[in-house]
């Protein structure tokens, strides 16, 4: 078994900081999307794309709410939307809506996790 050194602790902290920064950007963009979804005009446009099953158009609409992330819509139904937020070379799975569940099975209006 290897004995840890202060450099190991420093490296772990540095790597965690980089990961948290990426996560912070993606969370901010997810929050921006959720905030825009509360606007009735934006919500109407979301539903138009959803009814047409136009996931690419919906992704572009959601992207308009973000600062720097790329957005890919995986699915939208019964109003639950599943998207992938890509920022700083990392991908995050986001589910917003009534049918979202954590891996534990617990129901939640929002699920955010690195994918």
CSV table of C-alpha atoms in Angstrom, one decimal:
chain,number,residue,atom,x,y,z
A,1,UNK,CA,0.0,0.0,0.0
A,2,UNK,CA,1.3,3.4,-1.0
A,3,UNK,CA,1.9,6.0,1.6
A,4,UNK,CA,0.2,9.3,0.7
A,5,UNK,CA,2.2,12.5,0.6
A,6,UNK,CA,1.2,16.2,0.8
A,7,UNK,CA,1.6,16.3,-3.0
A,8,UNK,CA,-1.2,13.7,-3.2
A,9,UNK,CA,-3.5,15.8,-1.1
A,10,UNK,CA,-2.6,18.9,-3.2
A,11,UNK,CA,-3.3,17.0,-6.5
A,12,UNK,CA,-6.7,15.7,-5.1
A,13,UNK,CA,-7.7,19.3,-4.1
A,14,UNK,CA,-6.6,20.7,-7.5
A,15,UNK,CA,-8.5,18.1,-9.4
A,16,UNK,CA,-11.6,18.6,-7.3
A,17,UNK,CA,-11.4,22.4,-7.9
A,18,UNK,CA,-11.3,21.9,-11.7
A,19,UNK,CA,-14.2,19.5,-11.6
A,20,UNK,CA,-16.2,21.8,-9.4
A,21,UNK,CA,-15.7,24.8,-11.7
A,22,UNK,CA,-17.0,22.8,-14.7
A,23,UNK,CA,-19.9,21.6,-12.6
A,24,UNK,CA,-20.6,25.2,-11.5
A,25,UNK,CA,-20.8,26.5,-15.1
A,26,UNK,CA,-23.2,23.6,-16.0
A,27,UNK,CA,-25.3,24.2,-12.9
A,28,UNK,CA,-25.6,27.9,-13.7
A,29,UNK,CA,-26.7,27.1,-17.2
A,30,UNK,CA,-29.2,24.5,-16.0
A,31,UNK,CA,-30.6,27.1,-13.6
A,32,UNK,CA,-30.9,29.6,-16.5
A,33,UNK,CA,-32.8,27.1,-18.5
A,34,UNK,CA,-35.1,26.3,-15.6
A,35,UNK,CA,-35.7,30.1,-15.1
A,36,UNK,CA,-36.5,30.6,-18.7
A,37,UNK,CA,-39.0,27.7,-18.6
A,38,UNK,CA,-41.0,29.7,-16.1
A,39,UNK,CA,-41.7,32.4,-18.8
A,40,UNK,CA,-45.0,31.7,-20.5
A,41,UNK,CA,-43.7,32.7,-24.0
A,42,UNK,CA,-40.7,30.5,-23.7
A,43,UNK,CA,-42.8,27.7,-22.3
A,44,UNK,CA,-45.1,27.9,-25.3
A,45,UNK,CA,-42.1,27.7,-27.7
A,46,UNK,CA,-40.8,24.7,-25.7
A,47,UNK,CA,-44.2,22.9,-26.2
A,48,UNK,CA,-44.3,23.7,-29.9
A,49,UNK,CA,-40.9,22.0,-30.4
A,50,UNK,CA,-41.9,19.1,-28.1
A,51,UNK,CA,-45.2,18.5,-29.9
A,52,UNK,CA,-43.3,18.3,-33.2
A,53,UNK,CA,-40.7,16.0,-31.6
A,54,UNK,CA,-38.1,18.5,-32.9
A,55,UNK,CA,-35.4,17.8,-30.4
A,56,UNK,CA,-32.7,19.7,-32.4
A,57,UNK,CA,-34.9,22.8,-32.5
A,58,UNK,CA,-35.7,22.4,-28.8
A,59,UNK,CA,-32.0,22.1,-28.0
A,60,UNK,CA,-31.3,25.3,-29.9
A,61,UNK,CA,-34.0,27.1,-27.9
A,62,UNK,CA,-32.7,25.9,-24.6
A,63,UNK,CA,-29.1,26.8,-25.7
A,64,UNK,CA,-30.3,30.4,-26.0
A,65,UNK,CA,-30.8,30.4,-22.2
A,66,UNK,CA,-27.2,29.3,-21.5
A,67,UNK,CA,-24.0,31.3,-21.3
A,68,UNK,CA,-21.5,28.9,-22.8
A,69,UNK,CA,-22.8,25.3,-22.6
A,70,UNK,CA,-23.9,23.1,-25.5
A,71,UNK,CA,-27.3,21.5,-25.1
A,72,UNK,CA,-28.5,18.2,-26.5
A,73,UNK,CA,-32.1,17.1,-25.8
A,74,UNK,CA,-32.4,13.4,-25.2
A,75,UNK,CA,-36.2,13.3,-24.7
A,76,UNK,CA,-39.3,15.3,-23.8
A,77,UNK,CA,-42.6,13.8,-22.7
A,78,UNK,CA,-45.4,14.3,-20.1
A,79,UNK,CA,-43.6,17.3,-19.2
A,80,UNK,CA,-40.3,15.9,-18.4
A,81,UNK,CA,-37.3,17.0,-20.4
A,82,UNK,CA,-34.0,15.2,-20.4
A,83,UNK,CA,-30.9,17.0,-21.7
A,84,UNK,CA,-27.2,16.7,-21.8
A,85,UNK,CA,-25.3,19.9,-20.9
A,86,UNK,CA,-21.8,20.0,-22.2
A,87,UNK,CA,-19.3,22.5,-20.9
A,88,UNK,CA,-15.5,22.5,-20.4
A,89,UNK,CA,-15.2,19.1,-22.0
A,90,UNK,CA,-17.6,17.5,-19.5
A,91,UNK,CA,-21.1,16.2,-19.9
A,92,UNK,CA,-23.9,16.5,-17.4
A,93,UNK,CA,-27.3,14.7,-17.5
A,94,UNK,CA,-30.2,17.0,-16.5
A,95,UNK,CA,-33.8,16.0,-16.0
A,96,UNK,CA,-36.4,18.7,-15.3
A,97,UNK,CA,-40.0,17.8,-14.6
A,98,UNK,CA,-42.5,15.6,-12.8
A,99,UNK,CA,-41.2,12.2,-13.9
A,100,UNK,CA,-37.5,12.7,-12.9
A,101,UNK,CA,-35.9,10.1,-10.6
A,102,UNK,CA,-32.4,9.8,-9.0
A,103,UNK,CA,-30.6,6.5,-9.4
A,104,UNK,CA,-31.8,5.8,-5.9
A,105,UNK,CA,-35.4,5.8,-7.3
A,106,UNK,CA,-36.3,8.9,-5.3
A,107,UNK,CA,-38.6,11.3,-7.3
A,108,UNK,CA,-37.3,14.8,-7.8
A,109,UNK,CA,-38.2,17.8,-9.9
A,110,UNK,CA,-34.6,18.1,-11.0
A,111,UNK,CA,-31.8,15.6,-11.5
A,112,UNK,CA,-28.2,16.8,-12.2
A,113,UNK,CA,-25.3,14.5,-12.5
A,114,UNK,CA,-22.1,14.1,-14.4
A,115,UNK,CA,-22.5,11.6,-17.2
